[in-house]
Coordinates of C-alpha atoms in Angstrom, one line a residue:
Chain A
G8 CA -76.4 124.3 -45.6
Q9 CA -74.2 121.1 -46.8
S10 CA -73.7 118.1 -44.5
L11 CA -72.7 114.6 -45.0
E12 CA -72.5 111.4 -42.9
Q13 CA -70.3 108.3 -43.0
P14 CA -69.2 106.5 -39.9
S15 CA -66.7 107.1 -37.8
E16 CA -65.0 103.9 -37.2
V17 CA -64.7 100.5 -39.3
T18 CA -62.6 97.7 -38.9
A19 CA -62.4 94.4 -41.3
V20 CA -59.2 91.6 -41.7
E21 CA -57.2 91.1 -43.9
G22 CA -58.7 89.7 -47.6
A23 CA -62.4 90.7 -46.3
I24 CA -64.5 93.4 -48.0
V25 CA -65.4 96.4 -46.4
Q26 CA -68.1 98.9 -47.3
I27 CA -68.6 102.5 -46.2
N28 CA -71.2 104.6 -47.1
C29 CA -71.8 108.2 -47.1
T30 CA -75.1 110.4 -47.1
Y31 CA -74.8 114.0 -48.2
Q32 CA -77.3 117.0 -48.0
T33 CA -76.4 119.6 -50.4
S34 CA -77.7 122.1 -52.7
G35 CA -76.0 122.6 -56.2
F36 CA -74.9 118.6 -56.5
Y37 CA -72.2 117.9 -58.9
G38 CA -70.8 114.9 -58.2
L39 CA -69.4 112.3 -54.9
S40 CA -65.7 112.0 -54.5
W41 CA -63.4 109.7 -52.2
Y42 CA -60.2 110.1 -50.5
Q43 CA -57.9 108.6 -48.6
Q44 CA -55.5 109.9 -46.0
H45 CA -52.7 107.6 -43.8
D46 CA -51.5 109.2 -40.4
G47 CA -49.7 112.2 -40.6
G48 CA -50.4 112.1 -44.6
A49 CA -52.0 114.3 -47.1
P50 CA -55.2 113.3 -48.1
T51 CA -54.8 111.6 -51.9
F52 CA -58.2 110.8 -54.3
L53 CA -59.6 107.5 -54.8
S54 CA -62.3 107.9 -56.7
Y55 CA -65.1 110.2 -58.1
N56 CA -68.9 109.5 -58.9
A57 CA -71.0 112.4 -61.0
L58 CA -73.7 109.9 -62.4
D59 CA -75.6 107.0 -60.5
G60 CA -73.4 103.8 -60.7
L61 CA -70.7 102.2 -60.0
E62 CA -67.2 103.3 -60.8
E63 CA -64.4 100.7 -60.2
T64 CA -60.9 101.2 -59.7
G65 CA -58.7 98.2 -59.2
R66 CA -59.7 96.6 -55.4
F67 CA -62.0 100.2 -54.6
S68 CA -65.8 100.8 -56.2
S69 CA -67.7 103.4 -55.8
F70 CA -71.6 103.6 -56.0
L71 CA -73.5 106.8 -55.8
S72 CA -77.4 107.1 -56.2
R73 CA -78.4 111.1 -56.4
S74 CA -81.9 110.3 -56.0
D75 CA -81.2 108.7 -52.6
S76 CA -78.3 111.4 -51.9
Y77 CA -76.3 108.4 -51.3
G78 CA -73.0 106.8 -52.1
Y79 CA -70.4 104.4 -50.3
L80 CA -67.0 103.2 -51.2
L81 CA -66.2 99.2 -51.5
L82 CA -62.5 98.0 -50.9
Q83 CA -61.8 94.4 -52.0
E84 CA -59.2 92.3 -50.8
L85 CA -58.4 94.1 -47.8
Q86 CA -54.7 94.9 -47.0
M87 CA -52.7 95.7 -44.1
K88 CA -52.1 99.3 -45.8
D89 CA -55.8 100.1 -46.4
S90 CA -56.0 101.1 -42.7
A91 CA -56.4 104.8 -43.4
S92 CA -59.3 107.2 -43.2
Y93 CA -61.0 107.8 -45.9
F94 CA -63.3 111.1 -46.8
C95 CA -66.4 111.1 -48.7
A96 CA -67.0 115.3 -50.0
V97 CA -69.5 116.8 -52.4
L98 CA -68.9 118.9 -55.1
S99 CA -70.9 121.6 -54.8
G100 CA -71.7 125.8 -55.4
G101 CA -70.6 126.0 -58.9
F102 CA -67.5 125.9 -58.3
Q103 CA -64.7 123.5 -57.2
K104 CA -65.2 123.6 -53.6
L105 CA -65.1 120.2 -52.1
V106 CA -67.0 119.9 -48.9
F107 CA -65.9 116.9 -46.7
G108 CA -67.4 114.5 -44.3
T109 CA -66.2 113.8 -41.3
G110 CA -64.2 110.6 -42.1
T111 CA -64.4 106.8 -41.4
R112 CA -61.1 105.1 -39.7
L113 CA -60.6 102.2 -41.2
L114 CA -58.8 99.8 -39.1
V115 CA -57.4 96.8 -40.9
S116 CA -55.9 93.4 -38.8
P117 CA -54.2 90.5 -39.4
Chain B
D29 CA -46.8 113.2 -57.1
A30 CA -48.0 116.9 -57.3
G31 CA -45.8 120.1 -57.7
I32 CA -46.8 121.2 -53.9
T33 CA -45.4 122.6 -51.4
Q34 CA -46.3 124.3 -48.7
S35 CA -43.9 125.9 -45.7
P36 CA -43.7 126.4 -43.0
R37 CA -44.2 122.4 -42.3
H38 CA -44.3 122.7 -38.5
K39 CA -44.9 126.0 -36.7
V40 CA -45.2 126.4 -32.8
T41 CA -46.3 130.4 -32.2
E42 CA -47.8 132.2 -29.6
T43 CA -51.4 133.4 -28.7
G44 CA -51.6 137.4 -30.5
T45 CA -48.8 136.9 -33.7
P46 CA -49.5 136.9 -37.2
V47 CA -48.6 133.7 -38.9
T48 CA -48.1 133.1 -42.5
L49 CA -48.6 130.1 -44.1
R50 CA -47.3 129.2 -48.1
C51 CA -48.3 127.0 -50.3
H52 CA -46.2 127.0 -53.6
Q53 CA -46.9 124.6 -56.9
T54 CA -45.1 124.3 -59.9
E55 CA -48.4 122.8 -62.2
N56 CA -49.8 126.3 -63.1
H57 CA -53.1 125.0 -61.5
R58 CA -55.7 127.9 -61.8
Y59 CA -57.1 127.2 -58.1
M60 CA -56.1 126.7 -54.8
Y61 CA -57.4 126.0 -51.8
W62 CA -56.3 125.9 -47.9
Y63 CA -57.9 123.8 -45.6
R64 CA -57.6 123.0 -42.1
Q65 CA -58.2 119.8 -40.1
D66 CA -59.1 118.9 -37.2
P67 CA -60.1 116.0 -35.2
G68 CA -64.4 115.1 -35.8
H69 CA -64.3 118.2 -38.4
G70 CA -62.9 116.4 -41.6
L71 CA -61.3 119.2 -43.6
R72 CA -62.6 122.3 -44.1
L73 CA -62.3 125.4 -46.4
I74 CA -61.0 128.3 -45.2
H75 CA -60.1 130.5 -48.6
Y76 CA -59.6 129.6 -52.1
S77 CA -58.4 131.3 -55.1
Y78 CA -59.9 131.4 -58.5
G79 CA -57.3 132.9 -60.2
V80 CA -54.4 136.1 -59.4
K81 CA -55.8 138.1 -57.0
D82 CA -59.2 136.2 -57.0
T83 CA -60.1 135.0 -53.7
D84 CA -63.4 133.9 -51.7
K85 CA -64.4 133.0 -48.5
G86 CA -64.6 129.1 -47.6
E87 CA -66.7 127.9 -44.5
V88 CA -64.5 128.9 -42.1
S89 CA -63.0 132.1 -43.2
D90 CA -62.9 134.2 -39.8
G91 CA -59.2 134.9 -38.4
Y92 CA -57.6 134.1 -41.7
S93 CA -56.8 136.0 -44.9
V94 CA -55.2 135.2 -47.8
S95 CA -53.2 136.5 -50.9
R96 CA -52.4 135.5 -54.4
S97 CA -50.2 138.1 -56.3
K98 CA -48.5 134.6 -58.7
T99 CA -49.9 131.9 -60.2
E100 CA -48.0 129.9 -58.4
D101 CA -48.6 131.0 -54.8
F102 CA -50.9 131.4 -52.6
L103 CA -50.2 132.8 -48.9
L104 CA -52.5 132.0 -46.0
T105 CA -52.0 134.8 -42.8
L106 CA -53.5 134.4 -39.4
E107 CA -53.8 138.1 -38.5
S108 CA -53.5 137.1 -34.7
A109 CA -53.2 133.8 -33.6
T110 CA -55.6 132.3 -31.3
S111 CA -55.6 128.8 -29.7
S112 CA -58.9 127.7 -31.9
Q113 CA -56.5 127.7 -34.5
T114 CA -54.3 125.0 -33.6
S115 CA -54.8 122.6 -36.5
V116 CA -53.7 120.8 -39.5
Y117 CA -53.5 122.9 -42.6
F118 CA -53.2 121.6 -46.4
C119 CA -53.4 123.2 -49.4
A120 CA -54.7 121.9 -52.4
I121 CA -54.5 122.7 -55.9
S122 CA -56.7 122.2 -59.2
D123 CA -56.5 122.9 -62.6
T124 CA -60.7 122.5 -63.6
A125 CA -63.8 124.3 -62.2
D126 CA -66.3 121.6 -62.7
S127 CA -64.6 117.8 -61.7
G128 CA -64.1 116.1 -58.2
N129 CA -61.2 114.1 -59.1
T130 CA -58.5 116.8 -60.1
I131 CA -57.3 118.1 -56.7
Y132 CA -54.2 117.6 -55.0
F133 CA -53.2 118.4 -51.7
G134 CA -49.8 119.3 -50.4
E135 CA -48.4 117.5 -47.5
G136 CA -49.4 119.6 -44.7
S137 CA -48.4 122.1 -42.1
W138 CA -48.6 121.1 -38.6
L139 CA -49.4 124.8 -36.4
T140 CA -49.2 124.9 -32.9
V141 CA -50.7 127.7 -30.8
V142 CA -49.9 128.1 -27.3

């Protein structure tokens, strides 16, 4: 089967840096994605790593280590609007079926 | 925003009644998905489609059926709704089969089974 583990909640203050970790167990691994979801909203794509290393997109970066079955999402210069749930998801099974983790709720305080 | 419309957005129904949720896309994407989201479980795949009349089961397909008679429409049916199917249902679409960065979600359908 497939499973992903990520912390249930993380808190931080505005301007800080926060890292959300994700460890996974899956067969036929293709890549690790990150999605953001605000309360009452739809998940929206943030980043995707198919290869080892760091991908940077503005204030957000994502890292993958395939040998360790581990990845993380790094959020810098936190803003209040970053308060949301963040989901890691693995692409597996030879077809684009995303399997999601249970999500990390990020609370950013002033 | 990806052109995905889910209907109804909110519905309350009684146990034992059939319910159909509709997902309509204007992007002409080949792949369509239905997920449900529940506290503590994240998003779980119910069914997916890789073309007209081509569908397959996801990880939580029991009690659900789907149909796709046109590229733009993907229907999710609960044949006989149960309280355990109270959830938020998200439709998603994609135009590729092997990339994790091209899946777009609809705004969700909130279903309550009483």
